[in-house]
Amino acid sequence: ICKEDRERVKKAYKELTEGNVSKIKEEYRVIVRKNGVARYEWVEAQATVDKRDEKGNPITLIGSSLVITGRKKMEEDLITAKEKAEESNRLKSAFLANMSHEIRTPLNAIVGFSSILAEDVSEEERIEYLSIISKNNDILLQLINDILDLSKIEAGTLEYVYANIDVNKMLSEIEQAARMRQPNANVTICAVTPLPDLFLYTDQRRITQVLNNFISNAMKFTNAGSITFGYEEPKDGYIRFFVTDTGTGIPSEKVADIFNRFVKLDSFKQGTGLGLAISQNIVKELKGEIGVLSELGKGSTFWFTLPYRQE
């Protein structure tokens, strides 16, 4: 009998032989070896005392042993399915609660300031209100894109288009776009390209999406200093991309959950809490790994690796 189950089974038989119970029914694992390979089989044993002597000591037991490995596997599968269904239901409830709040916030701004524009306002106010509307339009569009991407990931229909891409050119374009949408003049944004030329066979749109997710998060939590992003020279068949900031960093107790859905370090910051979860799924599909290194108050480095190959 497997050592983890042994004491429990001994205790049950002791209770039976001492007359504390009239019968027992126990499930336990036994070690089976075949051709030098050991595995566990589940057994269900039932027993009762058949005869006792004049002092009440048991003379014989009767019972049965039944191999129930198949049944236990079915039970485990059912429990797993039930837990997944419950978790899915919980996530959907959280998703709806999150989305109703996150979508309502930019919509209120768009509708509110659009109504004000219909009134007689100064040119300075008009420019300010249009800027607010444009900003909230971008936020709303990103929310909708995240929701659509998550739905496609769950359905297994998110598209990947592979091609040889010019990595340096891609990073330069990301750098220009990031600088344009960076509202804080105290934070510099810089791309790091250690090689004069680098081509990689992958999906450029998805790589850009992951890097932009990292950069957008860095912008939210970096008030001064820099955001640098790029890649390291390929090594051992892989290439490592990174985004490093000098922002607030991540508390150690939250690092392990940072790539889970709906996790937000600051509930007052705009966003769905889906970007990193989507990024993790994309990198996994591209056969890479993803992670983060962070120190509270000193900044963070989000990174991911991809197989380095060209075609």
C-alpha positions as a Markdown table, in Angstrom:
| # | Residue | x | y | z |
|---|---|---|---|---|
| 1 | Ile | 0.0 | 0.0 | 0.0 |
| 2 | Cys | 1.2 | 3.5 | -0.9 |
| 3 | Lys | 2.8 | 5.0 | 2.2 |
| 4 | Glu | 0.6 | 8.1 | 2.1 |
| 5 | Asp | -2.5 | 5.8 | 2.5 |
| 6 | Arg | -1.0 | 3.2 | 4.8 |
| 7 | Glu | -1.6 | 4.7 | 8.2 |
| 8 | Arg | -5.2 | 5.6 | 7.3 |
| 9 | Val | -5.9 | 2.0 | 6.2 |
| 10 | Lys | -4.2 | 0.5 | 9.3 |
| 11 | Lys | -6.3 | 2.8 | 11.5 |
| 12 | Ala | -9.5 | 1.7 | 9.8 |
| 13 | Tyr | -8.7 | -2.0 | 10.3 |
| 14 | Lys | -7.8 | -1.4 | 13.9 |
| 15 | Glu | -11.2 | 0.2 | 14.5 |
| 16 | Leu | -12.8 | -2.8 | 12.9 |
| 17 | Thr | -10.9 | -5.5 | 14.8 |
| 18 | Glu | -11.4 | -3.7 | 18.1 |
| 19 | Gly | -15.1 | -3.7 | 17.6 |
| 20 | Asn | -15.5 | 0.1 | 17.3 |
| 21 | Val | -17.2 | -0.2 | 13.9 |
| 22 | Ser | -19.1 | -3.1 | 12.3 |
| 23 | Lys | -17.6 | -2.7 | 8.8 |
| 24 | Ile | -15.2 | -0.6 | 6.9 |
| 25 | Lys | -14.8 | 0.6 | 3.3 |
| 26 | Glu | -11.5 | 2.2 | 2.3 |
| 27 | Glu | -9.9 | 3.4 | -0.9 |
| 28 | Tyr | -6.2 | 3.3 | -1.3 |
| 29 | Arg | -3.4 | 3.1 | -3.8 |
| 30 | Val | -1.1 | 0.0 | -4.2 |
| 31 | Ile | 2.2 | 0.0 | -6.0 |
| 32 | Val | 2.2 | -2.3 | -9.1 |
| 33 | Arg | 5.5 | -3.1 | -10.9 |
| 34 | Lys | 5.6 | -4.5 | -14.4 |
| 35 | Asn | 8.7 | -4.9 | -16.5 |
| 36 | Gly | 10.6 | -2.8 | -14.0 |
| 37 | Val | 8.1 | 0.1 | -14.2 |
| 38 | Ala | 6.2 | 1.0 | -11.1 |
| 39 | Arg | 2.7 | 2.6 | -11.1 |
| 40 | Tyr | -0.2 | 3.1 | -8.8 |
| 41 | Glu | -3.5 | 1.3 | -8.9 |
| 42 | Trp | -6.5 | 2.3 | -6.9 |
| 43 | Val | -8.2 | -0.4 | -4.8 |
| 44 | Glu | -11.5 | -0.3 | -2.9 |
| 45 | Ala | -11.6 | -2.7 | 0.1 |
| 46 | Gln | -14.6 | -3.6 | 2.2 |
| 47 | Ala | -14.4 | -5.8 | 5.3 |
| 48 | Thr | -16.3 | -7.0 | 8.3 |
| 49 | Val | -15.5 | -9.4 | 11.2 |
| 50 | Asp | -17.0 | -12.8 | 10.4 |
| 51 | Lys | -16.2 | -14.6 | 13.7 |
| 52 | Arg | -14.8 | -13.6 | 17.1 |
| 53 | Asp | -13.6 | -15.8 | 20.0 |
| 54 | Glu | -15.1 | -15.9 | 23.5 |
| 55 | Lys | -13.0 | -12.8 | 24.4 |
| 56 | Gly | -14.2 | -10.9 | 21.4 |
| 57 | Asn | -11.0 | -11.1 | 19.5 |
| 58 | Pro | -11.6 | -11.4 | 15.7 |
| 59 | Ile | -10.9 | -14.8 | 14.2 |
| 60 | Thr | -11.8 | -14.2 | 10.6 |
| 61 | Leu | -12.7 | -11.3 | 8.4 |
| 62 | Ile | -14.7 | -11.5 | 5.2 |
| 63 | Gly | -14.7 | -8.8 | 2.5 |
| 64 | Ser | -13.7 | -7.9 | -1.0 |
| 65 | Ser | -11.0 | -5.9 | -2.9 |
| 66 | Leu | -11.9 | -4.2 | -6.2 |
| 67 | Val | -9.5 | -2.4 | -8.5 |
| 68 | Ile | -11.1 | 1.0 | -9.2 |
| 69 | Thr | -8.4 | 2.9 | -11.0 |
| 70 | Gly | -10.7 | 3.6 | -14.0 |
| 71 | Arg | -13.4 | 4.9 | -11.7 |
| 72 | Lys | -11.0 | 7.2 | -9.8 |
| 73 | Lys | -9.7 | 8.6 | -13.0 |
| 74 | Met | -13.3 | 9.4 | -14.1 |
| 75 | Glu | -14.0 | 10.9 | -10.7 |
| 76 | Glu | -10.9 | 13.1 | -10.9 |
| 77 | Asp | -11.9 | 14.2 | -14.5 |
| 78 | Leu | -15.4 | 15.1 | -13.3 |
| 79 | Ile | -14.0 | 17.1 | -10.3 |
| 80 | Thr | -11.5 | 18.9 | -12.7 |
| 81 | Ala | -14.3 | 19.7 | -15.1 |
| 82 | Lys | -16.5 | 21.0 | -12.3 |
| 83 | Glu | -13.7 | 23.2 | -11.0 |
| 84 | Lys | -13.0 | 24.5 | -14.5 |
| 85 | Ala | -16.7 | 25.3 | -15.0 |
| 86 | Glu | -17.0 | 27.1 | -11.6 |
| 87 | Glu | -13.8 | 29.0 | -12.4 |
| 88 | Ser | -15.1 | 29.9 | -15.9 |
| 89 | Asn | -18.3 | 31.1 | -14.3 |
| 90 | Arg | -16.5 | 33.1 | -11.8 |
| 91 | Leu | -14.2 | 34.7 | -14.4 |
| 92 | Lys | -17.2 | 35.5 | -16.6 |
| 93 | Ser | -18.9 | 37.3 | -13.7 |
| 94 | Ala | -15.7 | 39.2 | -12.9 |
| 95 | Phe | -15.3 | 39.9 | -16.6 |
| 96 | Leu | -18.8 | 41.4 | -16.9 |
| 97 | Ala | -18.4 | 43.5 | -13.8 |
| 98 | Asn | -15.0 | 44.7 | -14.9 |
| 99 | Met | -16.1 | 45.5 | -18.5 |
| 100 | Ser | -19.3 | 47.3 | -17.4 |
| 101 | His | -17.1 | 49.7 | -15.3 |
| 102 | Glu | -14.2 | 50.0 | -17.8 |
| 103 | Ile | -16.4 | 50.7 | -20.8 |
| 104 | Arg | -18.7 | 53.1 | -18.9 |
| 105 | Thr | -15.8 | 55.3 | -17.9 |
| 106 | Pro | -14.6 | 56.4 | -21.4 |
| 107 | Leu | -18.1 | 56.3 | -22.7 |
| 108 | Asn | -19.3 | 58.8 | -20.1 |
| 109 | Ala | -16.4 | 61.1 | -21.0 |
| 110 | Ile | -17.1 | 60.8 | -24.8 |
| 111 | Val | -20.8 | 61.5 | -24.4 |
| 112 | Gly | -20.4 | 64.2 | -21.8 |
| 113 | Phe | -17.8 | 66.3 | -23.6 |
| 114 | Ser | -19.5 | 65.8 | -27.0 |
| 115 | Ser | -22.6 | 67.3 | -25.5 |
| 116 | Ile | -20.6 | 70.3 | -24.1 |
| 117 | Leu | -19.1 | 70.8 | -27.6 |
| 118 | Ala | -22.6 | 71.4 | -28.9 |
| 119 | Glu | -22.8 | 74.5 | -26.7 |
| 120 | Asp | -21.0 | 77.8 | -27.1 |
| 121 | Val | -17.5 | 77.2 | -25.9 |
| 122 | Ser | -14.2 | 79.0 | -26.5 |
| 123 | Glu | -11.6 | 77.7 | -28.9 |
| 124 | Glu | -9.3 | 76.8 | -26.1 |
| 125 | Glu | -12.0 | 74.8 | -24.4 |
| 126 | Arg | -13.0 | 73.2 | -27.7 |
| 127 | Ile | -9.4 | 71.9 | -28.3 |
| 128 | Glu | -9.2 | 70.6 | -24.7 |
| 129 | Tyr | -12.5 | 68.8 | -24.9 |
| 130 | Leu | -11.6 | 67.3 | -28.3 |
| 131 | Ser | -8.4 | 66.0 | -26.8 |
| 132 | Ile | -10.3 | 64.4 | -24.0 |
| 133 | Ile | -12.7 | 62.7 | -26.4 |
| 134 | Ser | -9.9 | 61.5 | -28.6 |
| 135 | Lys | -8.0 | 60.0 | -25.6 |
| 136 | Asn | -11.1 | 58.2 | -24.4 |
| 137 | Asn | -11.8 | 57.0 | -27.9 |
| 138 | Asp | -8.4 | 55.3 | -27.9 |
| 139 | Ile | -9.1 | 53.8 | -24.4 |
| 140 | Leu | -12.4 | 52.4 | -25.6 |
| 141 | Leu | -10.9 | 51.0 | -28.8 |
| 142 | Gln | -8.2 | 49.2 | -26.8 |
| 143 | Leu | -10.8 | 47.8 | -24.4 |
| 144 | Ile | -12.8 | 46.4 | -27.3 |
| 145 | Asn | -9.7 | 45.0 | -29.0 |
| 146 | Asp | -8.7 | 43.2 | -25.8 |
| 147 | Ile | -12.1 | 41.7 | -25.4 |
| 148 | Leu | -12.1 | 40.5 | -29.0 |
| 149 | Asp | -8.6 | 39.0 | -28.7 |
| 150 | Leu | -9.5 | 37.2 | -25.5 |
| 151 | Ser | -12.6 | 35.8 | -27.1 |
| 152 | Lys | -10.5 | 34.6 | -30.1 |
| 153 | Ile | -7.9 | 33.1 | -27.8 |
| 154 | Glu | -10.5 | 31.1 | -25.9 |
| 155 | Ala | -12.1 | 29.9 | -29.2 |
| 156 | Gly | -8.6 | 29.1 | -30.6 |
| 157 | Thr | -9.2 | 31.4 | -33.6 |
| 158 | Leu | -6.6 | 34.1 | -33.0 |
| 159 | Glu | -4.7 | 34.3 | -36.3 |
| 160 | Tyr | -1.0 | 34.1 | -36.7 |
| 161 | Val | 0.8 | 35.1 | -39.9 |
| 162 | Tyr | 4.4 | 34.1 | -40.1 |
| 163 | Ala | 7.0 | 35.8 | -42.2 |
| 164 | Asn | 10.6 | 37.0 | -42.1 |
| 165 | Ile | 10.5 | 40.4 | -40.4 |
| 166 | Asp | 13.0 | 43.2 | -40.1 |
| 167 | Val | 13.2 | 43.4 | -36.3 |
| 168 | Asn | 15.2 | 46.7 | -36.2 |
| 169 | Lys | 12.7 | 48.4 | -38.5 |
| 170 | Met | 9.8 | 47.1 | -36.4 |
| 171 | Leu | 11.3 | 48.4 | -33.2 |
| 172 | Ser | 12.0 | 51.8 | -34.8 |
| 173 | Glu | 8.3 | 52.1 | -35.7 |
| 174 | Ile | 7.2 | 51.0 | -32.2 |
| 175 | Glu | 9.6 | 53.7 | -30.8 |
| 176 | Gln | 8.1 | 56.5 | -32.9 |
| 177 | Ala | 4.5 | 55.5 | -32.1 |
| 178 | Ala | 5.3 | 55.2 | -28.4 |
| 179 | Arg | 7.0 | 58.7 | -28.3 |
| 180 | Met | 3.9 | 60.2 | -29.9 |
| 181 | Arg | 1.5 | 58.8 | -27.4 |
| 182 | Gln | 3.8 | 59.4 | -24.3 |
| 183 | Pro | 2.2 | 62.3 | -22.4 |
| 184 | Asn | 5.0 | 62.6 | -19.8 |
| 185 | Ala | 8.0 | 64.7 | -21.0 |
| 186 | Asn | 10.0 | 63.5 | -18.0 |
| 187 | Val | 10.2 | 60.0 | -19.4 |
| 188 | Thr | 12.4 | 59.1 | -22.3 |
| 189 | Ile | 11.6 | 56.2 | -24.6 |
| 190 | Cys | 14.4 | 54.4 | -26.4 |
| 191 | Ala | 14.7 | 51.3 | -28.6 |
| 192 | Val | 17.8 | 49.1 | -28.1 |
| 193 | Thr | 19.0 | 47.3 | -31.3 |
| 194 | Pro | 22.5 | 45.7 | -30.6 |
| 195 | Leu | 22.8 | 44.2 | -34.1 |
| 196 | Pro | 23.0 | 46.3 | -37.4 |
| 197 | Asp | 20.5 | 43.9 | -39.0 |
| 198 | Leu | 18.3 | 41.2 | -37.6 |
| 199 | Phe | 15.6 | 39.2 | -39.3 |
| 200 | Leu | 13.3 | 36.8 | -37.6 |
| 201 | Tyr | 10.6 | 34.3 | -38.8 |
| 202 | Thr | 7.6 | 35.1 | -36.7 |
| 203 | Asp | 4.3 | 37.1 | -36.6 |
| 204 | Gln | 5.2 | 40.8 | -36.6 |
| 205 | Arg | 1.7 | 41.9 | -35.6 |
| 206 | Arg | 1.6 | 39.7 | -32.5 |
| 207 | Ile | 5.2 | 40.7 | -31.4 |
| 208 | Thr | 4.3 | 44.3 | -31.8 |
| 209 | Gln | 1.1 | 43.8 | -29.8 |
| 210 | Val | 3.1 | 42.2 | -26.9 |
| 211 | Leu | 5.7 | 44.9 | -26.9 |
| 212 | Asn | 3.1 | 47.7 | -27.0 |
| 213 | Asn | 1.3 | 46.1 | -24.1 |
| 214 | Phe | 4.5 | 46.1 | -22.1 |
| 215 | Ile | 5.3 | 49.7 | -23.1 |
| 216 | Ser | 1.8 | 50.9 | -22.3 |
| 217 | Asn | 2.0 | 49.4 | -18.8 |
| 218 | Ala | 5.4 | 51.0 | -18.3 |
| 219 | Met | 4.0 | 54.4 | -19.3 |
| 220 | Lys | 1.2 | 54.1 | -16.6 |
| 221 | Phe | 3.7 | 53.4 | -13.8 |
| 222 | Thr | 6.7 | 55.5 | -14.8 |
| 223 | Asn | 6.6 | 59.1 | -13.8 |
| 224 | Ala | 10.3 | 60.0 | -14.4 |
| 225 | Gly | 13.3 | 58.3 | -15.9 |
| 226 | Ser | 13.2 | 56.1 | -18.9 |
| 227 | Ile | 11.5 | 53.2 | -20.8 |
| 228 | Thr | 13.9 | 51.2 | -22.9 |
| 229 | Phe | 12.9 | 48.2 | -25.0 |
| 230 | Gly | 14.6 | 46.0 | -27.6 |
| 231 | Tyr | 16.3 | 42.7 | -27.8 |
| 232 | Glu | 19.5 | 40.9 | -26.8 |
| 233 | Glu | 21.8 | 39.1 | -29.3 |
| 234 | Pro | 20.3 | 35.6 | -30.1 |
| 235 | Lys | 21.7 | 32.8 | -27.9 |
| 236 | Asp | 21.1 | 29.0 | -27.8 |
| 237 | Gly | 18.5 | 29.2 | -30.6 |
| 238 | Tyr | 16.4 | 31.9 | -28.9 |
| 239 | Ile | 16.1 | 35.6 | -28.9 |
| 240 | Arg | 15.1 | 37.6 | -25.8 |
| 241 | Phe | 13.0 | 40.8 | -26.1 |
| 242 | Phe | 12.5 | 43.2 | -23.1 |
| 243 | Val | 10.9 | 46.4 | -21.9 |
| 244 | Thr | 12.6 | 48.0 | -18.9 |
| 245 | Asp | 11.3 | 51.0 | -17.0 |
| 246 | Thr | 12.3 | 53.1 | -14.0 |
| 247 | Gly | 8.8 | 53.1 | -12.6 |
| 248 | Thr | 7.1 | 52.1 | -9.3 |
| 249 | Gly | 7.9 | 48.4 | -9.6 |
| 250 | Ile | 5.7 | 45.5 | -8.6 |
| 251 | Pro | 5.2 | 44.3 | -5.0 |
| 252 | Ser | 6.7 | 40.8 | -4.6 |
| 253 | Glu | 3.4 | 39.3 | -3.5 |
| 254 | Lys | 1.8 | 40.3 | -6.8 |
| 255 | Val | 4.5 | 39.2 | -9.2 |
| 256 | Ala | 3.3 | 35.6 | -9.3 |
| 257 | Asp | -0.2 | 36.8 | -10.4 |
| 258 | Ile | 0.7 | 39.5 | -12.8 |
| 259 | Phe | 0.0 | 37.5 | -15.9 |
| 260 | Asn | -3.5 | 36.4 | -14.7 |
| 261 | Arg | -6.6 | 37.9 | -16.2 |
| 262 | Phe | -8.1 | 41.0 | -14.6 |
| 263 | Val | -5.1 | 41.6 | -12.4 |
| 264 | Lys | -4.4 | 45.3 | -12.0 |
| 265 | Leu | -1.7 | 46.8 | -9.8 |
| 266 | Asp | -3.7 | 50.0 | -9.5 |
| 267 | Ser | -7.5 | 49.9 | -9.8 |
| 268 | Phe | -7.5 | 53.7 | -10.6 |
| 269 | Lys | -5.4 | 53.2 | -13.7 |
| 270 | Gln | -7.3 | 52.7 | -17.0 |
| 271 | Gly | -7.3 | 49.2 | -18.5 |
| 272 | Thr | -9.0 | 45.8 | -18.4 |
| 273 | Gly | -6.2 | 43.9 | -16.7 |
| 274 | Leu | -6.2 | 41.6 | -19.8 |
| 275 | Gly | -3.1 | 42.9 | -21.7 |
| 276 | Leu | -0.6 | 40.7 | -19.9 |
| 277 | Ala | -2.8 | 37.6 | -20.0 |
| 278 | Ile | -3.2 | 38.1 | -23.8 |
| 279 | Ser | 0.5 | 38.6 | -24.2 |
| 280 | Gln | 1.2 | 35.4 | -22.3 |
| 281 | Asn | -1.1 | 33.4 | -24.6 |
| 282 | Ile | 0.5 | 35.0 | -27.7 |
| 283 | Val | 4.1 | 34.2 | -26.6 |
| 284 | Lys | 3.1 | 30.6 | -25.7 |
| 285 | Glu | 1.5 | 30.1 | -29.1 |
| 286 | Leu | 4.8 | 31.4 | -30.7 |
| 287 | Lys | 6.7 | 28.7 | -28.7 |
| 288 | Gly | 8.4 | 31.2 | -26.4 |
| 289 | Glu | 8.5 | 32.0 | -22.7 |
| 290 | Ile | 7.5 | 35.2 | -20.8 |
| 291 | Gly | 8.3 | 36.7 | -17.5 |
| 292 | Val | 9.0 | 39.7 | -15.3 |
| 293 | Leu | 11.8 | 41.0 | -13.0 |
| 294 | Ser | 10.8 | 43.8 | -10.7 |
| 295 | Glu | 11.9 | 45.6 | -7.6 |
| 296 | Leu | 9.5 | 47.8 | -5.7 |
| 297 | Gly | 10.4 | 51.5 | -6.2 |
| 298 | Lys | 13.1 | 50.8 | -8.8 |
| 299 | Gly | 11.3 | 49.6 | -11.8 |
| 300 | Ser | 10.5 | 46.5 | -13.8 |
| 301 | Thr | 11.7 | 44.5 | -16.8 |
| 302 | Phe | 9.1 | 42.5 | -18.7 |
| 303 | Trp | 10.7 | 40.0 | -21.2 |
| 304 | Phe | 9.8 | 37.2 | -23.5 |
| 305 | Thr | 11.8 | 34.8 | -25.7 |
| 306 | Leu | 11.1 | 33.4 | -29.1 |
| 307 | Pro | 12.8 | 30.7 | -31.2 |
| 308 | Tyr | 15.4 | 32.4 | -33.4 |
| 309 | Arg | 15.0 | 31.2 | -36.9 |
| 310 | Gln | 14.7 | 32.6 | -40.4 |
| 311 | Glu | 13.1 | 31.2 | -43.6 |
